[in-house]
PDB file of C-alpha atoms in Angstrom:
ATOM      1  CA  UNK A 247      22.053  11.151 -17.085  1.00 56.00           C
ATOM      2  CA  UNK A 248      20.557   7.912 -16.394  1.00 63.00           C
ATOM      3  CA  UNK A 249      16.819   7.681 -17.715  1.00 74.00           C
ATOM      4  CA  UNK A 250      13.692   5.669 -16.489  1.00 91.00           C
ATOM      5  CA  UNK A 251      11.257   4.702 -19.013  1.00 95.00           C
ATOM      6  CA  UNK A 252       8.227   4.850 -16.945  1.00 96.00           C
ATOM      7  CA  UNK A 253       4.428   3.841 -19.033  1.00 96.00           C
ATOM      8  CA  UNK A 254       1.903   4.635 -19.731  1.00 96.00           C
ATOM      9  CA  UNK A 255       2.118   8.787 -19.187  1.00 95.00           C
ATOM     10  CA  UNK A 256      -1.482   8.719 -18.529  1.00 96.00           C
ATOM     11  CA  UNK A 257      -4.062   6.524 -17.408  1.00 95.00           C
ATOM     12  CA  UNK A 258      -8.109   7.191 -17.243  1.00 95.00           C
ATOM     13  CA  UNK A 259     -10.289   4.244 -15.397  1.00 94.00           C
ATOM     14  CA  UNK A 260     -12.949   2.917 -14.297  1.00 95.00           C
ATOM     15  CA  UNK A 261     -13.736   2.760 -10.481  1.00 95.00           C
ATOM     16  CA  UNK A 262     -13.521  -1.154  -9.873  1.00 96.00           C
ATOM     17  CA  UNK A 263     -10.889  -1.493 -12.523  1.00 96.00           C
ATOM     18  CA  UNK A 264      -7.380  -3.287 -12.837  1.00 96.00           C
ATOM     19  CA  UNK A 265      -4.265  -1.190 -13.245  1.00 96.00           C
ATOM     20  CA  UNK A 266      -1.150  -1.937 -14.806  1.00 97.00           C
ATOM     21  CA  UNK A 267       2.301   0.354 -14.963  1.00 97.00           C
ATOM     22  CA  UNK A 268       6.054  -0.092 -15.903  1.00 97.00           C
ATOM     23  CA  UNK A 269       9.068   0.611 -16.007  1.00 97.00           C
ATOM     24  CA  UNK A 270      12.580  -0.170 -17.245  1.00 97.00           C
ATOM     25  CA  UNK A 271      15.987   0.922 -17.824  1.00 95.00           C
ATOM     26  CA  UNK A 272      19.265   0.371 -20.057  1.00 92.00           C
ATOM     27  CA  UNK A 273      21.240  -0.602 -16.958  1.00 91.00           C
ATOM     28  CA  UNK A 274      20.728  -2.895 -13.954  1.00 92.00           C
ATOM     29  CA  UNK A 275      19.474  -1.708 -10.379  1.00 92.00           C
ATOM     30  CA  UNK A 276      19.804  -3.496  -6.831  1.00 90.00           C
ATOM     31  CA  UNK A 277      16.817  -2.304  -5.661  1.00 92.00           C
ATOM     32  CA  UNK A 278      13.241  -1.029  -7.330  1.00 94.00           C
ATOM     33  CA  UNK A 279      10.477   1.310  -5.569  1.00 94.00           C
ATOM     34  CA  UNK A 280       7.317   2.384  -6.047  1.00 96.00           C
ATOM     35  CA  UNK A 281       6.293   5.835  -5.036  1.00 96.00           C
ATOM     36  CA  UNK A 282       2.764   7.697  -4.998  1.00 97.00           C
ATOM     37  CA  UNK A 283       2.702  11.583  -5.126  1.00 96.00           C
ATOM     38  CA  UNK A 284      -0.602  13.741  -4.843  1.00 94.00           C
ATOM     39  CA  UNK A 285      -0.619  16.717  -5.737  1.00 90.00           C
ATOM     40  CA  UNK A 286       1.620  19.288  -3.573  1.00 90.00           C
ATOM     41  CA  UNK A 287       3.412  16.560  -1.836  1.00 93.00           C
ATOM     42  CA  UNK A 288       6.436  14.675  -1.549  1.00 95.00           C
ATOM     43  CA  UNK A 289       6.077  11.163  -2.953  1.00 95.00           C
ATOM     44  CA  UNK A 290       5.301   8.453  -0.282  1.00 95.00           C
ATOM     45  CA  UNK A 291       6.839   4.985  -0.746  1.00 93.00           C
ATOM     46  CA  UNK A 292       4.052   2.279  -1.285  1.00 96.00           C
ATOM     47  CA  UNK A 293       6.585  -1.097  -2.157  1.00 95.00           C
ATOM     48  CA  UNK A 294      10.525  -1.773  -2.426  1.00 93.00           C
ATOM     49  CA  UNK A 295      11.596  -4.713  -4.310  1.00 94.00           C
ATOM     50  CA  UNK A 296      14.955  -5.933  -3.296  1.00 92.00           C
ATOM     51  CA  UNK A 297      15.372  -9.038  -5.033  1.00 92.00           C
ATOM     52  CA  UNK A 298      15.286 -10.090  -8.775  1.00 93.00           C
ATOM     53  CA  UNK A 299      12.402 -11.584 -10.104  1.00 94.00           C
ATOM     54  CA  UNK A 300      11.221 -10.582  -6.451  1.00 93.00           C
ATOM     55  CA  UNK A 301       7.384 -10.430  -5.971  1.00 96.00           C
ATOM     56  CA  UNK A 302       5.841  -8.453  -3.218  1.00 95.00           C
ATOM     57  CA  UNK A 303       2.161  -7.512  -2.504  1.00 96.00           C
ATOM     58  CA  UNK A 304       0.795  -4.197  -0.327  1.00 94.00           C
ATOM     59  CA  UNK A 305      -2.564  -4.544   0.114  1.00 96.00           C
ATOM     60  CA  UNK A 306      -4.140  -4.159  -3.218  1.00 97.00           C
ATOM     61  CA  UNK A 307      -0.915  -3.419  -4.843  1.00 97.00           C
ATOM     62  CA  UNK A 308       1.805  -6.108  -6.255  1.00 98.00           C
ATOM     63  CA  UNK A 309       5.155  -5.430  -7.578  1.00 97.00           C
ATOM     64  CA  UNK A 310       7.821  -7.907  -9.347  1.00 97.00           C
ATOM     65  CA  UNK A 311      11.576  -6.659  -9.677  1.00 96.00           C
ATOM     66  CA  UNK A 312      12.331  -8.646 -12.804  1.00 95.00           C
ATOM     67  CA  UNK A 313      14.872 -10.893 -13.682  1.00 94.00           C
ATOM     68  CA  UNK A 314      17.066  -8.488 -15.666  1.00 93.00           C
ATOM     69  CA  UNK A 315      17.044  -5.884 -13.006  1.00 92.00           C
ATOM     70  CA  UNK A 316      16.449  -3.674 -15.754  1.00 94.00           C
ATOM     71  CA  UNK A 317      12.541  -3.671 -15.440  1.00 95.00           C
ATOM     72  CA  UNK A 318       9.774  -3.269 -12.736  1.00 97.00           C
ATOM     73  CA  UNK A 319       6.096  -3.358 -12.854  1.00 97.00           C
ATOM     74  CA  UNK A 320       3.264  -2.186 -10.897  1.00 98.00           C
ATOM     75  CA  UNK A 321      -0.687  -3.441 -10.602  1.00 98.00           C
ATOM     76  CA  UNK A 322      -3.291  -1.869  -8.468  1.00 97.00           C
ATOM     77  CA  UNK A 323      -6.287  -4.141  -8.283  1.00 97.00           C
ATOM     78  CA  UNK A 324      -9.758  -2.887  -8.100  1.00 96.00           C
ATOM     79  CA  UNK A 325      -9.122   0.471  -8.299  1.00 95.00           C
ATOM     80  CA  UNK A 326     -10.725   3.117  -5.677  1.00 95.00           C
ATOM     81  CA  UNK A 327     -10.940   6.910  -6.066  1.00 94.00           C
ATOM     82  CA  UNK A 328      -8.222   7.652  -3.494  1.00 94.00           C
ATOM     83  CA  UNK A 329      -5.931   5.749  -5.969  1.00 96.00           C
ATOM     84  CA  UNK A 330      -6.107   9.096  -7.801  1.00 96.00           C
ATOM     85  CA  UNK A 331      -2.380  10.439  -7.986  1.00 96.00           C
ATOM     86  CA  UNK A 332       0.826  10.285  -9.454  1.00 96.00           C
ATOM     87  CA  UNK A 333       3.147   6.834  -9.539  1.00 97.00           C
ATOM     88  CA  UNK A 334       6.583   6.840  -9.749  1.00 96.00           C
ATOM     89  CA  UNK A 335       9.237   4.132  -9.895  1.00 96.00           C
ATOM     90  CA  UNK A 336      12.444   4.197  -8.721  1.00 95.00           C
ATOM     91  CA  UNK A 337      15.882   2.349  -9.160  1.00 93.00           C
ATOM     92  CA  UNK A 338      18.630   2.555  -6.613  1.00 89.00           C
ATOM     93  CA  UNK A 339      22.570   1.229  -6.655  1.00 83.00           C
ATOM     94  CA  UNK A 340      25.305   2.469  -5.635  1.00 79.00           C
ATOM     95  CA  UNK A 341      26.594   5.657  -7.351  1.00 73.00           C
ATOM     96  CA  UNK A 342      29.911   5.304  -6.165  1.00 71.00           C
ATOM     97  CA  UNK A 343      31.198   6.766  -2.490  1.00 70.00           C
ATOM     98  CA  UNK A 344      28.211   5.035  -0.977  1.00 75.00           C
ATOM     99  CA  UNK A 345      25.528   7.516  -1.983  1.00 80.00           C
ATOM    100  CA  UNK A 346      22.377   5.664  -2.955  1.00 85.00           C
ATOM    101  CA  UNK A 347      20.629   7.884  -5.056  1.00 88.00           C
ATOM    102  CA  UNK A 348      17.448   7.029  -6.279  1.00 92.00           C
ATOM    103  CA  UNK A 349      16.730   7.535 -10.329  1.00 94.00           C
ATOM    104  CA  UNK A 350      13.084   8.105 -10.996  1.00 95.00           C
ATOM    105  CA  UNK A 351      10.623   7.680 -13.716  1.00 95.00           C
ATOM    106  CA  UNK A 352       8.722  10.596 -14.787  1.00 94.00           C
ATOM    107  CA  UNK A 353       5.476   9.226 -13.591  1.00 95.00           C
ATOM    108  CA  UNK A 354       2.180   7.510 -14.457  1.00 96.00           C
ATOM    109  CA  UNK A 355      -0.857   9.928 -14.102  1.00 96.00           C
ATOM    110  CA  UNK A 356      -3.693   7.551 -12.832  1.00 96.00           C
ATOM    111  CA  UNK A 357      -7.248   9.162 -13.110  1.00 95.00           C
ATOM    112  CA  UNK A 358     -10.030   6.687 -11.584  1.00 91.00           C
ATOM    113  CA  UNK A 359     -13.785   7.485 -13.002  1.00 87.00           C
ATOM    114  CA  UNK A 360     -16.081   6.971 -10.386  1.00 83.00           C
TER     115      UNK A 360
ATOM    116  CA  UNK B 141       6.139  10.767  15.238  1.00 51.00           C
ATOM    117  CA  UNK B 142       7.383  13.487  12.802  1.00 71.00           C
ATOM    118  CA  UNK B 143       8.596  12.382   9.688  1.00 93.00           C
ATOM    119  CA  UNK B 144      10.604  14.628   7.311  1.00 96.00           C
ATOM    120  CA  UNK B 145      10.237  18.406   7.556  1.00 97.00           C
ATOM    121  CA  UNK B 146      10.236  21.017   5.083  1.00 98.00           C
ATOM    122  CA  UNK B 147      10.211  24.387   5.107  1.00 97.00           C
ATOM    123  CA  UNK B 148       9.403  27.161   3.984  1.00 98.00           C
ATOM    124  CA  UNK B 149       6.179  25.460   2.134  1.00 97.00           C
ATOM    125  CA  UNK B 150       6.457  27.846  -0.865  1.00 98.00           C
ATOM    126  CA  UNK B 151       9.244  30.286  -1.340  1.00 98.00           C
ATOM    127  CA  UNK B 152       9.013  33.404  -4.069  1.00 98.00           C
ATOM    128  CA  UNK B 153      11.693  35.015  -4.619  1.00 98.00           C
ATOM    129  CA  UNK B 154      12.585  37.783  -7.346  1.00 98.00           C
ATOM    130  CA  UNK B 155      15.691  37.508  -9.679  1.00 98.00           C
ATOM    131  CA  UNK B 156      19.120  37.543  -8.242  1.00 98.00           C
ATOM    132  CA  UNK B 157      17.840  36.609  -4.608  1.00 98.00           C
ATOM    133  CA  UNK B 158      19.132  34.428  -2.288  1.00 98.00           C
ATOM    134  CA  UNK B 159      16.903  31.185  -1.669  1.00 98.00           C
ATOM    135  CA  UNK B 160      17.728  29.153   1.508  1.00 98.00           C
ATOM    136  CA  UNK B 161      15.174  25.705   2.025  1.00 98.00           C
ATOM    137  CA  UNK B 162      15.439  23.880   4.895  1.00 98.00           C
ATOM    138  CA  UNK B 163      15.291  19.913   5.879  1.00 98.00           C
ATOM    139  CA  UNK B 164      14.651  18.202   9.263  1.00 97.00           C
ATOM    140  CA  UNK B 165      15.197  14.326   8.931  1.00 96.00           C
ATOM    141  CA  UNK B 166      13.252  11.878  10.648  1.00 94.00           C
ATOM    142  CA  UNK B 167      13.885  11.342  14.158  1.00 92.00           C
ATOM    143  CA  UNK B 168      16.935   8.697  14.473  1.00 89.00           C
ATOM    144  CA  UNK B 169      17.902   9.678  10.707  1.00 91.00           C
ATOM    145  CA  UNK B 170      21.698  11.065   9.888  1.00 91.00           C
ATOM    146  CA  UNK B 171      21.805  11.158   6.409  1.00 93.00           C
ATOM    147  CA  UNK B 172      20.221  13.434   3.715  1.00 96.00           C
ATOM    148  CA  UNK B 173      19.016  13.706  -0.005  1.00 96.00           C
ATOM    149  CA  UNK B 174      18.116  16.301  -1.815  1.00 98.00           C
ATOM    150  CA  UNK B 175      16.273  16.249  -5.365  1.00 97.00           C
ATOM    151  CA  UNK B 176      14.516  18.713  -7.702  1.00 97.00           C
ATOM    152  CA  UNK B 177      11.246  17.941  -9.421  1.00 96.00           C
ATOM    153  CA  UNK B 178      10.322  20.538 -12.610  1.00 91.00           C
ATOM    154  CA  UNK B 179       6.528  20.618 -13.559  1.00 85.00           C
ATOM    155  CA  UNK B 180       5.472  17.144 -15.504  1.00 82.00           C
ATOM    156  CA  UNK B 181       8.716  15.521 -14.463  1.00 86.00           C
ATOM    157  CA  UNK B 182      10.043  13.036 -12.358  1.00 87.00           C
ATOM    158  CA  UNK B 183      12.450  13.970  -9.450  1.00 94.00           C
ATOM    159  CA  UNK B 184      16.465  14.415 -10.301  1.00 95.00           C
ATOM    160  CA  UNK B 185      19.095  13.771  -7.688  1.00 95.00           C
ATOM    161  CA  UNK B 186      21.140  17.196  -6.537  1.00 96.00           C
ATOM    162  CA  UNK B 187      23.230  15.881  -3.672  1.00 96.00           C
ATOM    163  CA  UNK B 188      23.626  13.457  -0.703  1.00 95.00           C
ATOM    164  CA  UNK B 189      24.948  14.461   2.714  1.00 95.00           C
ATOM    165  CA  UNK B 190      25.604  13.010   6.215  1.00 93.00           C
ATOM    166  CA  UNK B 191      25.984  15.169   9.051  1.00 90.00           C
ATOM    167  CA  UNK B 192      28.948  17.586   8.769  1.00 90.00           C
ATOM    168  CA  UNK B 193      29.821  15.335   5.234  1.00 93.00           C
ATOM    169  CA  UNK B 194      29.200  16.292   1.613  1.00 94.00           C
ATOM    170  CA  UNK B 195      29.233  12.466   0.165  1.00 92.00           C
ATOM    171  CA  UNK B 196      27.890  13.196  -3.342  1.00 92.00           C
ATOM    172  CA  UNK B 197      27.484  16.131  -5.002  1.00 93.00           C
ATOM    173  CA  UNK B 198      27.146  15.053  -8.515  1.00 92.00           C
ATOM    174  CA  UNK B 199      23.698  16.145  -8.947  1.00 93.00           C
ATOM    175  CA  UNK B 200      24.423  19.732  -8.128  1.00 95.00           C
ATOM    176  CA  UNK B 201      24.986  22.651 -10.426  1.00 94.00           C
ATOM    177  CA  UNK B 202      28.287  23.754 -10.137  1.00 91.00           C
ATOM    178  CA  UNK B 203      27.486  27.350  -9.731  1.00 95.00           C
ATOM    179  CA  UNK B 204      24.969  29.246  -7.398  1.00 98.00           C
ATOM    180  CA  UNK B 205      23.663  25.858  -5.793  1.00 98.00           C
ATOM    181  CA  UNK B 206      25.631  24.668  -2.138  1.00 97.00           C
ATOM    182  CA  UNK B 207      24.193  22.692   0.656  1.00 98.00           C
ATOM    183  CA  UNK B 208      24.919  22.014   3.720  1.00 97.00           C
ATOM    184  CA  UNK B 209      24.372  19.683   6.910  1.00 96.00           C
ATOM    185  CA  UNK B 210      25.758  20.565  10.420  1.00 94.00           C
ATOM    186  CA  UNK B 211      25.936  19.026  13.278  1.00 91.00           C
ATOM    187  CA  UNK B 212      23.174  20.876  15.145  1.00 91.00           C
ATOM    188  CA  UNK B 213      20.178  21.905  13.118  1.00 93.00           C
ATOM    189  CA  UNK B 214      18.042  21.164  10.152  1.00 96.00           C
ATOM    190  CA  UNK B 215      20.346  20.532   6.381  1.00 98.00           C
ATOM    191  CA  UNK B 216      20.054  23.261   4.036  1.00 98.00           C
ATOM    192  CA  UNK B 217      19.681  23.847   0.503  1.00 98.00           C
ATOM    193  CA  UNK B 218      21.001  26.967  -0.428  1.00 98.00           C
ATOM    194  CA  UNK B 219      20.310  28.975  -3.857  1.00 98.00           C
ATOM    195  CA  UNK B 220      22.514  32.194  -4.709  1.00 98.00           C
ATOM    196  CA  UNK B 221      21.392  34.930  -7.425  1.00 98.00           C
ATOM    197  CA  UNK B 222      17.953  32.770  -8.410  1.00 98.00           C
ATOM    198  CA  UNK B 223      16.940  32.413 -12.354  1.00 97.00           C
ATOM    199  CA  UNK B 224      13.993  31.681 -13.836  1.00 96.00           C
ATOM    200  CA  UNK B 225      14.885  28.382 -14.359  1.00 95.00           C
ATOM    201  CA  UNK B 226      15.348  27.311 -10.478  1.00 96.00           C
ATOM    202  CA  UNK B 227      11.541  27.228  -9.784  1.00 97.00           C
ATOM    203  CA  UNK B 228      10.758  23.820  -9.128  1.00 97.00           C
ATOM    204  CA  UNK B 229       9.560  21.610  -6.205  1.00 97.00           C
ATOM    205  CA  UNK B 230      13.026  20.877  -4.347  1.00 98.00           C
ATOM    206  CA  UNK B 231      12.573  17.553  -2.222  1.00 98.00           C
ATOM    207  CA  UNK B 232      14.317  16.136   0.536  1.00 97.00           C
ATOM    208  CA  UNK B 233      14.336  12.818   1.924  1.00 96.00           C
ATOM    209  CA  UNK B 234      15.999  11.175   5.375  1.00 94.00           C
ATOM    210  CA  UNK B 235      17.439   7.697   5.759  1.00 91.00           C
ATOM    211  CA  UNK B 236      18.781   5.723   8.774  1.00 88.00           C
ATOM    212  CA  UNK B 237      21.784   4.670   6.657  1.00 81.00           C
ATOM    213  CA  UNK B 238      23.077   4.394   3.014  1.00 77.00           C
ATOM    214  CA  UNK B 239      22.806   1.171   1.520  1.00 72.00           C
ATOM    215  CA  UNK B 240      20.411  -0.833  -0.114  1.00 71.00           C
ATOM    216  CA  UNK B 241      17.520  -2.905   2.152  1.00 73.00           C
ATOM    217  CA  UNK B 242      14.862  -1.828   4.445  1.00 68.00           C
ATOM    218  CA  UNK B 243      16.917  -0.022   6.610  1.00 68.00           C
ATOM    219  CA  UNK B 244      18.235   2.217   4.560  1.00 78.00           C
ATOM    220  CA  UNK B 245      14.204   3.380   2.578  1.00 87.00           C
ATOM    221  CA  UNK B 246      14.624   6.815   2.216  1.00 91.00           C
ATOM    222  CA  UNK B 247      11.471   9.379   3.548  1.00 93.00           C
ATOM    223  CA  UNK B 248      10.377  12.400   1.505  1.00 96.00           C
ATOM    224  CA  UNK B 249       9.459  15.390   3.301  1.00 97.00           C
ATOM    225  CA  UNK B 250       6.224  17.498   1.675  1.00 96.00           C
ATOM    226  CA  UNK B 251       9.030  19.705  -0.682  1.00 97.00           C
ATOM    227  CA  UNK B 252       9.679  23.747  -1.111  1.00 98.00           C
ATOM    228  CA  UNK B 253       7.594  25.107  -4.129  1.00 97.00           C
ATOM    229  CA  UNK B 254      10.155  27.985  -5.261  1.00 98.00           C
ATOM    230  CA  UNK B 255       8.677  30.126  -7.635  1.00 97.00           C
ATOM    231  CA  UNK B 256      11.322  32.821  -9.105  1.00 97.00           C
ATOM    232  CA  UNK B 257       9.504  36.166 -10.238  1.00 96.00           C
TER     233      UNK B 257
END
């Protein structure tokens, strides 16, 4: 099936620090998402991109959708222990009979170091 | 304000038992995802309903696994003669429509941890 290349695994910070993630695919999505999971929870959506080369900011997060549509990328500035978790992205199109299915990464493990 | 509910929590069951997991979407919400997360992974797609409507089923195995959505009452997940191999976190999620665009972000409920003993 369809596959999300979703980097680094595994991240280990510094409280205060800059964080960078991707993500990109062989084919071409409509929309991109960006989804937070702690641990023994369902993932919680933090940004949707819509739009290529889209750019969209949440608070200390931004997100571009990238030209291609093949490619997203995450940054979490100045870093804060709560941003402890696990970071997904998703792509979304049409499967076919309407069902929008989303296709996930396998998820960026971000440790923050007080 | 309840968002997406899921329940039970955590499920054991031993071999060759039934599992059944349960979804209620967001209020306002008719349609219904379901997806599968194994340990270290990211989550895979099962199957997509709207009330009373299988729409995609391509994520499903084609034996032992059925779901369901009726009219009245919470969608349902439904595992016959459980392996080894079904314990995972199964997730559902709840949109207002299927499409892409805001209106259509889909809502994860806090998952069913099914272990199989």
């Amino acid at each position: 099936g369809q596959q999300l290349n979703q980097s680094p695994q595994s991240m280990f910070i510094q409280e205060g620090e800059d964080v960078s993630m991707n993500c990109t695919s062989s084919s071409i999505f409509n929309t991109w998402l960006w989804y937070k999971q702690d641990p023994g929870e369902g993932p919680v959506l933090l940004i949707a991109l819509y739009k290529a080369g889209e750019l969209t900011s949440n608070g200390r997060l931004t997100a571009q959708f990238g030209i291609t549509r093949k490619d997203s990328f995450l940054n979490i500035s100045a870093s804060i222990p709560s941003d402890v978790g696990i970071y997904f992205c998703a792509g979304q199109r049409d499967s076919g009979a309407g069902s929008y299915q989303l296709t996930f990464g396998k998820g960026t493990k971000l440790s923050v170091i007080p | 304000n309840a968002g997406v509910m899921q329940n039970p929590r955590h499920l054991v069951r031993r071999r060759g038992q039934e599992a059944r997991l349960r979804c209620s979407p967001m209020k306002g919400h008719s349609h219904v995802y379901w997806y599968r997360q194994l340990p270290e992974e990211g989550l895979k797609f099962m199957v997509y309903l709207q009330k009373e409507n299988i729409i995609d089923e391509s994520g499903m195995p084609k034996e032992r696994f059925s779901a369901e959505f009726p009219k009245e009452g919470p969608s349902i997940l439904r595992i016959q003669q459980v392996v080894r191999g079904d314990s995972a976190a199964y997730f559902c999620a709840s949109s207002a429509g299927s499409g892409p665009g805001s209106s259509y972000e889909q809502y994860f409920g806090p998952g069913t941890r099914l272990t199989v003993t």
